Amino acid sequence: MVFFHVLFVSNLLVVASKQVVISNVLPRLDTNGSYVDAHDGCLVKFDNTYFLYGTVYGKCHQSTTICDAVCGYLNNTFALYTSTDLVNWTFISNNVVPEVTKDNNHINYWMPNVGYNTRAKQYVMIYWSSRYGFQNSIVALAVSSTPFGPFVNVAPLEMQGGKVISSTTGLFVDDDNTAYVRYNTRDSPLRHVIEKLSPDWMTSTGQFSIIFQKQDYPWFEGGGVFKRKGVYYTMLSTDCCFCQWGADARTFTSTDVLGNWTYIGQLNYCADGKAPPDHVDGMTVNPCSISDPYGTNFTIPAQQFNVATLSISSQETLYMYYGERFRSSADGIKGHDFQAWIPIEFTDNDIPKPMKFYANFTINIQEEHM
Ligand SMILES: *[C@@H]1O[C@H](CO)[C@@H](O)[C@H](O)[C@H]1NC(C)=O
Ligand SMILES: *[C@@H]1O[C@H](CO)[C@@H](O)[C@H](O)[C@H]1NC(C)=O
Ligand SMILES: *[C@@H]1O[C@H](CO)[C@@H](O)[C@H](O)[C@H]1NC(C)=O
Ligand SMILES: *[C@@H]1O[C@H](CO)[C@@H](O)[C@H](O)[C@H]1NC(C)=O
Ligand SMILES: *[C@@H]1O[C@H](CO)[C@@H](O)[C@H](O)[C@H]1NC(C)=O
Ligand SMILES: *[C@@H]1O[C@H](CO)[C@@H](O)[C@H](O)[C@H]1NC(C)=O
C-alpha cells in the first residue's frame, strides 16, 4: 500500500515522501513475483538505493527443528536485490561472489556484509566461510568497484582478538568510514569481539575490544552493531543453529567502540513475557520452552543477523532489527522462510525498548528521482 505526496521539486530533483507498509507476514516478492531469497546478510543504503545482500538458501526443506547440516549449508551463493522504497524489490543477481561456486558443494558460505570504503572508492564485502570459521582467525574479504558486483576475493583479514573465529561475523561502518568486524570466538573464554580495520579495510589494525565473554551454553551469536546519538549498541543472541524458535537480543552499549561495553538489557523476551534462562543444556533446547521445541517461541521468533541503519528521510533514521525465521515458510521451502524486520524503538531517554512483533509497520520514506 503506497500513499504519495511530493515534498519539493527543483529542475533536477524530485523528492517525494511516501508511506509504505512493511509486512512481516506476507512473503517478500521481487518485481517478477518470485520470493526474495537473500538471507542472513545485510540491508544497506548506497546513494538513494537500498541494497539487500544475502545467502540463497534455495529450494531444500530443513528436516529438523534445528540445522541439519545440509539444507542451507551446501550450494549456497550470495544474492543481491535493490529497492528505492524498501517494498518494491528488483532481483539483480543470485551469485554476486561467483568464486563461491567453485567449492560450495562442501564449503559453507553465510553472512555477506557490504560497506563502501570512501577512501579506496570500492565496495567491500566480508563473509563467513567454513574454510576459516571454526578453523582459524581469518575472515573472507571480497571487493567490487560497484555495489552490483561481481565481488572478487582478495587476501582475507586476519583478526587479532581471538585464535579461532566461531559462527558469526559482521561488518560495522562508523560515521567517519572506519570499519570494524564483530565476531565471536571458539577459543575460550567464548568472546564477542569488535576489531578495527585499517583505513582501506584490507587488514586489521590489531585494536579490538571484548564486548562480552561467557563460557557456558548457550554462548552467543548475533547480532547487529549500530550507532545512535553518539552511542554504540551491539545486540547479541543465544546460539541458534537454524532453530525455529528464534533467539534473544541482549544489548550492550559503549560510548567508545574500542572501550568497555555495558549490558543494558534484553530486547527480545520469550513470547510469554519471560526472560530466557542464562543456561540451557544444548542447541536442541528451546530456551522459551525447555521440554518442547514446538512450545513458546521468542517474541520475535527469529535468529538475529543484523541491524540495518537506514536514513529513510532527511528527518529520520530507521534502526531495524533483521533476523531469520527458520522453518516459517508456508510451503516448507527454506529459501521462502520469512525474514523479520522490526523497527527498534527508544524511550524519551534513548533507551531501546523490548521489541514487539509487528505483522506490518508503516514508515514514511523519501525517494529521490533524477
Ligand atoms: C521472471 O519470471 C519469468 C517467468 O516466471 C522467468 O522466466 C524469468 O527468468 C524471471 N526473471 C528473473 C530475473 O527472475
Ligand atoms: C548441491 O549441488 C550438487 C551438484 O549440483 C547436488 O548433487 C547436491 O544434491 C546439492 N546439494 C544440496 C543440499 O542442494
Ligand atoms: C518497482 O521498481 C521498478 C524498478 O525500479 C519500477 O520499474 C517499478 O515502476 C516499481 N513499481 C512500483 C509499484 O513502484
Ligand atoms: C574499562 O574497565 C577496566 C576494568 O574495569 C578499567 O580498568 C578501565 O579503566 C576501563 N576503561 C575505560 C576506558 O573506561
Ligand atoms: C514457533 O515458530 C515455528 C516456526 O515458524 C512455528 O512452526 C511454531 O508454530 C511456532 N510456535 C508457536 C508456539 O507459535
Ligand atoms: C497490517 O496489520 C494489521 C493488523 O494485523 C491489518 O489489519 C492490516 O490489514 C495490515 N495491513 C497490511 C497492508 O498488510
Short mmCIF file of C-alpha atoms and ligand atoms in Angstrom, two decimals:
data_model
loop_
_atom_site.label_atom_id
_atom_site.label_comp_id
_atom_site.label_asym_id
_atom_site.label_seq_id
_atom_site.Cartn_x
_atom_site.Cartn_y
_atom_site.Cartn_z
CA MET A 1 0.00 0.00 0.00
CA VAL A 2 1.50 3.33 -1.03
CA PHE A 3 0.47 6.95 -0.42
CA PHE A 4 2.45 9.63 -2.21
CA HIS A 5 3.00 13.31 -1.77
CA VAL A 6 5.62 15.46 -3.43
CA LEU A 7 7.70 17.48 -0.97
CA PHE A 8 9.58 19.66 -3.37
CA VAL A 9 10.63 19.79 -6.99
CA SER A 10 13.69 21.51 -8.39
CA ASN A 11 14.69 21.43 -12.04
CA LEU A 12 16.79 18.29 -11.44
CA LEU A 13 15.49 16.50 -8.43
CA VAL A 14 12.09 15.34 -7.27
CA VAL A 15 11.96 14.44 -3.62
CA ALA A 16 8.75 12.67 -2.76
CA SER A 17 7.70 11.27 0.56
CA LYS A 18 5.58 8.17 0.54
CA GLN A 19 4.09 6.00 3.17
CA VAL A 20 4.95 2.34 2.78
CA VAL A 21 3.82 -0.70 4.73
CA ILE A 22 6.48 -3.28 5.50
CA SER A 23 4.98 -6.68 6.19
CA ASN A 24 6.39 -9.49 8.30
CA VAL A 25 3.55 -11.84 7.41
CA LEU A 26 3.24 -11.54 3.62
CA PRO A 27 6.06 -13.12 1.59
CA ARG A 28 8.60 -10.60 0.28
CA LEU A 29 8.48 -10.91 -3.50
CA ASP A 30 10.58 -9.28 -6.21
CA THR A 31 9.17 -7.27 -9.13
CA ASN A 32 9.00 -10.55 -11.01
CA GLY A 33 6.75 -12.14 -8.37
CA SER A 34 9.48 -14.52 -7.15
CA TYR A 35 10.41 -14.92 -3.48
CA VAL A 36 13.29 -12.74 -2.35
CA ASP A 37 15.83 -15.42 -1.43
CA ALA A 38 18.58 -13.42 0.32
CA HIS A 39 19.09 -14.46 3.93
CA ASP A 40 21.35 -13.74 6.92
CA GLY A 41 23.16 -10.86 5.15
CA CYS A 42 22.70 -7.12 5.32
CA LEU A 43 20.47 -4.26 4.20
CA VAL A 44 22.41 -1.10 3.36
CA LYS A 45 21.76 2.18 1.55
CA PHE A 46 24.18 3.43 -1.09
CA ASP A 47 23.24 6.82 -2.60
CA ASN A 48 19.47 6.63 -2.92
CA THR A 49 19.10 2.89 -3.30
CA TYR A 50 18.66 0.13 -0.74
CA PHE A 51 20.77 -2.99 -1.33
CA LEU A 52 19.77 -6.31 0.19
CA TYR A 53 22.63 -8.83 0.11
CA GLY A 54 22.03 -12.31 1.45
CA THR A 55 22.59 -16.02 1.22
CA VAL A 56 20.49 -18.01 -1.24
CA TYR A 57 19.07 -20.92 0.77
CA GLY A 58 17.35 -22.41 -2.25
CA LYS A 59 14.59 -24.94 -2.57
CA CYS A 60 15.57 -27.54 0.04
CA HIS A 61 13.49 -28.42 3.13
CA GLN A 62 15.11 -28.29 6.57
CA SER A 63 14.09 -31.61 8.06
CA THR A 64 14.52 -30.88 11.79
CA THR A 65 13.69 -28.10 14.30
CA ILE A 66 17.37 -27.07 14.18
CA CYS A 67 20.02 -27.20 11.45
CA ASP A 68 20.57 -30.48 9.61
CA ALA A 69 23.99 -29.54 8.14
CA VAL A 70 22.72 -29.97 4.58
CA CYS A 71 19.81 -27.63 3.80
CA GLY A 72 21.09 -24.04 3.88
CA TYR A 73 24.65 -25.36 4.27
CA LEU A 74 25.53 -26.65 0.82
CA ASN A 75 25.47 -24.97 -2.59
CA ASN A 76 24.99 -21.52 -1.04
CA THR A 77 25.60 -18.43 -3.15
CA PHE A 78 25.08 -14.74 -2.36
CA ALA A 79 22.19 -12.80 -3.89
CA LEU A 80 21.51 -9.10 -4.38
CA TYR A 81 18.19 -7.27 -4.66
CA THR A 82 17.70 -3.48 -4.83
CA SER A 83 14.86 -1.11 -3.98
CA THR A 84 14.19 2.61 -3.71
CA ASP A 85 11.36 2.22 -1.16
CA LEU A 86 12.06 -1.00 0.83
CA VAL A 87 8.95 -2.71 -0.58
CA ASN A 88 9.46 -2.93 -4.34
CA TRP A 89 12.48 -5.23 -4.77
CA THR A 90 14.32 -5.82 -8.04
CA PHE A 91 16.33 -9.00 -8.44
CA ILE A 92 19.90 -8.23 -9.53
CA SER A 93 21.89 -11.46 -9.09
CA ASN A 94 21.85 -14.77 -7.28
CA ASN A 95 25.63 -15.02 -7.43
CA VAL A 96 27.44 -11.77 -6.60
CA VAL A 97 30.61 -13.63 -5.46
CA PRO A 98 30.96 -16.10 -8.34
CA GLU A 99 34.05 -17.75 -6.82
CA VAL A 100 31.93 -19.46 -4.14
CA THR A 101 30.51 -21.82 -6.75
CA LYS A 102 33.95 -23.45 -7.10
CA ASP A 103 33.65 -25.22 -3.76
CA ASN A 104 30.21 -24.52 -2.24
CA ASN A 105 29.33 -28.22 -2.59
CA HIS A 106 31.45 -28.76 0.54
CA ILE A 107 32.32 -25.27 1.93
CA ASN A 108 29.54 -23.34 3.76
CA TYR A 109 29.02 -19.65 2.97
CA TRP A 110 26.93 -17.21 5.01
CA MET A 111 26.55 -13.61 6.16
CA PRO A 112 27.60 -11.35 3.30
CA ASN A 113 28.07 -7.87 4.79
CA VAL A 114 28.89 -5.00 2.45
CA GLY A 115 30.14 -1.46 3.05
CA TYR A 116 31.52 1.33 0.87
CA ASN A 117 35.05 2.50 1.59
CA THR A 118 35.08 6.17 0.61
CA ARG A 119 38.89 6.44 0.64
CA ALA A 120 39.57 3.45 -1.60
CA LYS A 121 36.33 4.10 -3.50
CA GLN A 122 35.39 0.46 -3.51
CA TYR A 123 32.66 -1.75 -2.12
CA VAL A 124 33.96 -4.28 0.38
CA MET A 125 32.25 -7.49 1.45
CA ILE A 126 33.16 -9.67 4.41
CA TYR A 127 31.51 -13.06 4.71
CA TRP A 128 31.64 -16.23 6.80
CA SER A 129 33.25 -19.26 5.18
CA SER A 130 33.76 -22.69 6.75
CA ARG A 131 37.22 -22.56 5.20
CA TYR A 132 38.03 -20.19 8.09
CA GLY A 133 35.18 -20.23 10.61
CA PHE A 134 35.78 -22.85 13.37
CA GLN A 135 39.31 -23.26 11.91
CA ASN A 136 41.36 -20.10 12.43
CA SER A 137 41.09 -16.33 12.89
CA ILE A 138 40.59 -15.41 9.25
CA VAL A 139 37.60 -13.60 7.71
CA ALA A 140 36.88 -13.74 3.97
CA LEU A 141 37.07 -10.47 2.07
CA ALA A 142 35.91 -9.56 -1.44
CA VAL A 143 35.79 -6.26 -3.32
CA SER A 144 33.96 -4.65 -6.23
CA SER A 145 34.10 -1.23 -7.89
CA THR A 146 30.28 -1.12 -7.91
CA PRO A 147 27.68 -2.26 -5.36
CA PHE A 148 26.28 -4.61 -8.01
CA GLY A 149 29.39 -6.83 -8.09
CA PRO A 150 30.75 -9.16 -9.11
CA PHE A 151 32.75 -9.15 -5.86
CA VAL A 152 36.19 -10.71 -6.25
CA ASN A 153 38.03 -12.35 -3.35
CA VAL A 154 41.16 -10.61 -2.10
CA ALA A 155 43.62 -11.59 0.66
CA PRO A 156 41.42 -12.23 3.72
CA LEU A 157 41.55 -10.44 7.06
CA GLU A 158 43.45 -11.95 9.96
CA MET A 159 41.79 -10.96 13.21
CA GLN A 160 43.82 -10.48 16.40
CA GLY A 161 41.19 -10.70 19.16
CA GLY A 162 40.78 -14.49 19.02
CA LYS A 163 42.58 -17.58 17.74
CA VAL A 164 39.55 -19.29 16.21
CA ILE A 165 36.52 -17.46 14.92
CA SER A 166 33.25 -19.15 15.71
CA SER A 167 29.90 -18.95 13.93
CA THR A 168 29.26 -15.28 13.15
CA THR A 169 31.00 -12.32 11.55
CA GLY A 170 29.57 -8.87 10.80
CA LEU A 171 30.74 -5.52 9.47
CA PHE A 172 30.10 -2.16 11.14
CA VAL A 173 30.99 1.11 9.40
CA ASP A 174 31.24 4.17 11.63
CA ASP A 175 30.29 7.75 10.66
CA ASP A 176 33.93 8.52 9.80
CA ASN A 177 34.01 5.49 7.44
CA THR A 178 36.21 3.47 9.82
CA ALA A 179 35.18 -0.17 9.66
CA TYR A 180 35.04 -2.79 12.38
CA VAL A 181 34.46 -6.55 12.28
CA ARG A 182 32.33 -8.06 15.02
CA TYR A 183 32.83 -11.78 15.56
CA ASN A 184 32.50 -14.48 18.19
CA THR A 185 35.38 -16.76 19.14
CA ARG A 186 35.62 -20.52 19.51
CA ASP A 187 38.71 -20.36 21.71
CA SER A 188 37.84 -19.82 25.34
CA PRO A 189 36.61 -17.89 27.06
CA LEU A 190 33.99 -17.60 24.31
CA ARG A 191 34.17 -13.94 23.41
CA HIS A 192 32.39 -11.36 21.33
CA VAL A 193 34.98 -9.09 19.85
CA ILE A 194 34.82 -5.90 17.82
CA GLU A 195 38.04 -5.16 15.93
CA LYS A 196 39.13 -2.11 13.96
CA LEU A 197 40.27 -2.36 10.35
CA SER A 198 42.90 -0.27 8.56
CA PRO A 199 41.71 2.83 6.63
CA ASP A 200 41.44 0.80 3.39
CA TRP A 201 39.68 -2.04 5.32
CA MET A 202 42.14 -4.56 3.84
CA THR A 203 43.84 -5.50 7.13
CA SER A 204 43.19 -5.43 10.87
CA THR A 205 44.79 -2.72 12.99
CA GLY A 206 45.02 -5.25 15.83
CA GLN A 207 42.94 -2.89 18.03
CA PHE A 208 39.92 -4.60 19.49
CA SER A 209 37.56 -4.64 22.42
CA ILE A 210 35.78 -7.58 24.05
CA ILE A 211 32.06 -6.82 24.23
CA PHE A 212 31.22 -9.83 26.34
CA GLN A 213 32.55 -13.26 27.27
CA LYS A 214 30.85 -16.35 28.62
CA GLN A 215 31.90 -19.94 28.95
CA ASP A 216 28.72 -21.99 29.32
CA TYR A 217 25.92 -22.79 26.91
CA PRO A 218 24.22 -21.01 25.30
CA TRP A 219 27.11 -18.97 24.07
CA PHE A 220 26.18 -16.03 21.96
CA GLU A 221 25.77 -15.34 18.31
CA GLY A 222 24.22 -12.29 16.76
CA GLY A 223 23.90 -9.59 16.18
CA GLY A 224 23.73 -6.12 14.93
CA VAL A 225 26.01 -3.23 15.72
CA PHE A 226 24.65 0.28 15.32
CA LYS A 227 25.33 3.83 16.45
CA ARG A 228 22.69 6.32 17.53
CA LYS A 229 23.27 9.78 19.00
CA GLY A 230 26.96 9.00 19.55
CA VAL A 231 26.31 5.74 21.43
CA TYR A 232 27.28 2.33 20.05
CA TYR A 233 25.00 -0.67 20.52
CA THR A 234 25.63 -4.37 19.95
CA MET A 235 22.83 -6.91 20.11
CA LEU A 236 23.89 -10.49 20.84
CA SER A 237 21.66 -13.54 20.81
CA THR A 238 21.62 -17.07 22.17
CA ASP A 239 23.04 -19.74 19.91
CA CYS A 240 20.54 -20.80 17.27
CA CYS A 241 21.55 -23.18 14.54
CA PHE A 242 18.65 -22.51 12.15
CA CYS A 243 16.42 -23.10 15.21
CA GLN A 244 12.73 -22.47 14.61
CA TRP A 245 12.05 -20.76 17.99
CA GLY A 246 14.47 -17.85 17.47
CA ALA A 247 16.90 -16.23 19.85
CA ASP A 248 17.06 -13.34 22.26
CA ALA A 249 18.69 -9.93 21.89
CA ARG A 250 20.97 -9.00 24.78
CA THR A 251 22.05 -5.46 24.23
CA PHE A 252 25.33 -3.80 25.17
CA THR A 253 26.39 -0.17 24.77
CA SER A 254 29.52 1.90 24.82
CA THR A 255 30.44 5.49 24.01
CA ASP A 256 33.80 4.22 22.71
CA VAL A 257 33.60 1.34 20.25
CA LEU A 258 37.01 0.07 21.44
CA GLY A 259 36.26 0.82 25.10
CA ASN A 260 34.30 -1.01 27.79
CA TRP A 261 30.84 -2.26 26.91
CA THR A 262 27.96 -2.30 29.38
CA TYR A 263 24.97 -4.66 29.34
CA ILE A 264 21.76 -2.64 29.21
CA GLY A 265 19.04 -5.19 28.73
CA GLN A 266 17.06 -7.80 26.89
CA LEU A 267 15.20 -6.64 23.80
CA ASN A 268 13.66 -9.95 22.77
CA TYR A 269 11.85 -11.76 25.57
CA CYS A 270 10.08 -15.06 25.16
CA ALA A 271 6.61 -14.61 23.68
CA ASP A 272 5.07 -15.25 27.15
CA GLY A 273 6.99 -12.25 28.50
CA LYS A 274 9.58 -14.30 30.41
CA ALA A 275 13.33 -13.89 30.07
CA PRO A 276 15.16 -16.93 28.65
CA PRO A 277 17.36 -18.75 31.20
CA ASP A 278 21.07 -17.92 31.33
CA HIS A 279 21.94 -21.58 30.86
CA VAL A 280 20.37 -24.35 28.78
CA ASP A 281 21.79 -27.79 28.09
CA GLY A 282 22.28 -27.65 24.37
CA MET A 283 21.44 -26.44 20.92
CA THR A 284 18.35 -28.64 20.56
CA VAL A 285 16.67 -26.95 23.56
CA ASN A 286 14.19 -24.13 23.02
CA PRO A 287 15.11 -21.65 25.81
CA CYS A 288 11.50 -20.40 25.92
CA SER A 289 10.01 -23.88 26.31
CA ILE A 290 12.65 -26.21 27.70
CA SER A 291 10.88 -29.50 27.07
CA ASP A 292 9.06 -28.64 23.86
CA PRO A 293 10.69 -27.42 20.65
CA TYR A 294 7.19 -26.65 19.39
CA GLY A 295 6.23 -24.65 22.50
CA THR A 296 6.55 -20.93 23.18
CA ASN A 297 8.91 -19.11 20.80
CA PHE A 298 10.71 -15.83 21.31
CA THR A 299 8.60 -12.66 20.80
CA ILE A 300 10.43 -12.15 17.51
CA PRO A 301 10.75 -15.84 16.60
CA ALA A 302 13.94 -15.21 14.66
CA GLN A 303 17.69 -15.53 14.91
CA GLN A 304 19.23 -12.09 14.68
CA PHE A 305 21.80 -11.35 11.99
CA ASN A 306 21.99 -7.59 11.77
CA VAL A 307 20.62 -4.15 12.45
CA ALA A 308 20.05 -2.09 9.31
CA THR A 309 20.73 1.61 9.89
CA LEU A 310 18.84 3.40 7.14
CA SER A 311 18.42 7.08 6.56
CA ILE A 312 14.87 6.89 5.19
CA SER A 313 14.31 10.66 5.00
CA SER A 314 16.08 13.87 5.88
CA GLN A 315 14.31 13.71 9.27
CA GLU A 316 14.52 10.06 10.14
CA THR A 317 16.98 7.19 10.55
CA LEU A 318 15.43 3.77 10.86
CA TYR A 319 17.23 1.27 13.13
CA MET A 320 15.84 -2.05 12.06
CA TYR A 321 16.44 -5.45 13.62
CA TYR A 322 16.99 -8.06 10.95
CA GLY A 323 16.61 -11.79 11.70
CA GLU A 324 15.76 -15.12 10.09
CA ARG A 325 12.59 -17.02 10.94
CA PHE A 326 13.75 -20.54 10.26
CA ARG A 327 11.08 -23.08 9.23
CA SER A 328 8.48 -20.32 8.86
CA SER A 329 7.57 -20.63 5.17
CA ALA A 330 4.12 -21.94 4.28
CA ASP A 331 5.49 -24.40 1.73
CA GLY A 332 8.47 -25.55 3.84
CA ILE A 333 10.99 -24.32 1.26
CA LYS A 334 13.97 -22.86 3.11
CA GLY A 335 14.58 -20.07 0.60
CA HIS A 336 10.98 -18.93 1.27
CA ASP A 337 11.42 -18.53 5.04
CA PHE A 338 10.42 -15.11 6.38
CA GLN A 339 12.94 -12.53 7.42
CA ALA A 340 11.77 -10.48 10.40
CA TRP A 341 12.29 -6.74 10.01
CA ILE A 342 11.45 -4.98 13.27
CA PRO A 343 11.95 -1.26 13.96
CA ILE A 344 13.92 -0.70 17.18
CA GLU A 345 12.10 1.86 19.32
CA PHE A 346 13.60 4.06 22.03
CA THR A 347 12.27 5.72 25.17
CA ASP A 348 12.45 9.51 25.54
CA ASN A 349 15.70 8.85 27.45
CA ASP A 350 17.12 7.00 24.45
CA ILE A 351 16.89 3.52 26.00
CA PRO A 352 15.98 0.85 23.43
CA LYS A 353 12.65 -0.79 24.24
CA PRO A 354 11.99 -4.54 24.19
CA MET A 355 10.87 -5.38 20.67
CA LYS A 356 7.34 -6.22 19.62
CA PHE A 357 6.47 -8.43 16.69
CA TYR A 358 4.72 -6.26 14.13
CA ALA A 359 2.76 -8.13 11.48
CA ASN A 360 3.39 -4.98 9.49
CA PHE A 361 4.50 -1.44 10.16
CA THR A 362 4.34 1.84 8.31
CA ILE A 363 7.20 4.20 7.53
CA ASN A 364 7.48 7.49 5.68
CA ILE A 365 10.23 7.15 3.14
CA GLN A 366 11.74 9.73 0.81
CA GLU A 367 12.61 8.74 -2.71
CA GLU A 368 14.78 10.85 -4.93
CA HIS A 369 14.41 10.66 -8.69
CA MET A 370 16.78 12.47 -11.02
C1 LIG B 1 10.95 -13.67 -14.20
O1 LIG B 1 9.90 -14.63 -14.32
C2 LIG B 1 9.89 -15.29 -15.55
C3 LIG B 1 8.65 -16.14 -15.59
O2 LIG B 1 8.49 -16.84 -14.37
C4 LIG B 1 11.18 -16.11 -15.70
O3 LIG B 1 11.20 -16.74 -16.95
C5 LIG B 1 12.38 -15.15 -15.61
O4 LIG B 1 13.58 -15.89 -15.63
C6 LIG B 1 12.30 -14.36 -14.33
N1 LIG B 1 13.36 -13.38 -14.32
C7 LIG B 1 14.10 -13.18 -13.28
C8 LIG B 1 15.14 -12.11 -13.42
O5 LIG B 1 13.95 -13.78 -12.22
C1 LIG B 2 24.42 -29.41 -4.29
O1 LIG B 2 24.71 -29.45 -5.68
C2 LIG B 2 25.11 -30.74 -6.13
C3 LIG B 2 25.54 -30.61 -7.58
O2 LIG B 2 24.55 -29.96 -8.33
C4 LIG B 2 23.94 -31.71 -5.93
O3 LIG B 2 24.32 -33.00 -6.32
C5 LIG B 2 23.55 -31.73 -4.46
O4 LIG B 2 22.39 -32.51 -4.28
C6 LIG B 2 23.26 -30.31 -3.95
N1 LIG B 2 23.03 -30.37 -2.52
C7 LIG B 2 22.10 -29.60 -1.93
C8 LIG B 2 21.95 -29.77 -0.46
O5 LIG B 2 21.42 -28.81 -2.54
C1 LIG B 3 9.25 -1.06 -8.87
O1 LIG B 3 10.61 -0.82 -9.26
C2 LIG B 3 10.80 -0.94 -10.67
C3 LIG B 3 12.29 -0.82 -10.94
O2 LIG B 3 12.82 0.32 -10.32
C4 LIG B 3 9.98 0.12 -11.37
O3 LIG B 3 10.12 -0.03 -12.77
C5 LIG B 3 8.50 -0.04 -10.99
O4 LIG B 3 7.75 1.01 -11.53
C6 LIG B 3 8.33 -0.04 -9.49
N1 LIG B 3 6.96 -0.36 -9.14
C7 LIG B 3 6.27 0.31 -8.20
C8 LIG B 3 4.89 -0.17 -7.95
O5 LIG B 3 6.77 1.23 -7.56
C1 LIG B 4 37.48 -0.46 31.43
O1 LIG B 4 37.30 -1.31 32.54
C2 LIG B 4 38.52 -1.63 33.20
C3 LIG B 4 38.24 -2.71 34.22
O2 LIG B 4 37.07 -2.42 34.94
C4 LIG B 4 39.11 -0.37 33.78
O3 LIG B 4 40.34 -0.66 34.41
C5 LIG B 4 39.36 0.63 32.65
O4 LIG B 4 39.80 1.85 33.18
C6 LIG B 4 38.09 0.87 31.86
N1 LIG B 4 38.39 1.67 30.68
C7 LIG B 4 37.69 2.71 30.32
C8 LIG B 4 38.13 3.40 29.07
O5 LIG B 4 36.71 3.09 30.93
C1 LIG B 5 7.32 -21.22 16.55
O1 LIG B 5 7.82 -20.98 15.25
C2 LIG B 5 7.75 -22.12 14.39
C3 LIG B 5 8.44 -21.78 13.10
O2 LIG B 5 7.87 -20.67 12.46
C4 LIG B 5 6.30 -22.50 14.18
O3 LIG B 5 6.24 -23.66 13.40
C5 LIG B 5 5.67 -22.77 15.53
O4 LIG B 5 4.31 -22.99 15.35
C6 LIG B 5 5.86 -21.58 16.46
N1 LIG B 5 5.35 -21.95 17.77
C7 LIG B 5 4.44 -21.24 18.40
C8 LIG B 5 4.00 -21.77 19.72
O5 LIG B 5 3.99 -20.20 17.94
C1 LIG B 6 -1.34 -4.62 8.83
O1 LIG B 6 -1.70 -5.36 10.01
C2 LIG B 6 -2.97 -5.04 10.51
C3 LIG B 6 -3.14 -5.75 11.82
O2 LIG B 6 -2.76 -7.11 11.69
C4 LIG B 6 -4.01 -5.41 9.46
O3 LIG B 6 -5.29 -5.01 9.94
C5 LIG B 6 -3.73 -4.68 8.16
O4 LIG B 6 -4.60 -5.12 7.16
C6 LIG B 6 -2.32 -4.94 7.71
N1 LIG B 6 -2.03 -4.11 6.57
C7 LIG B 6 -1.34 -4.57 5.52
C8 LIG B 6 -1.14 -3.59 4.41
O5 LIG B 6 -0.90 -5.69 5.45
#
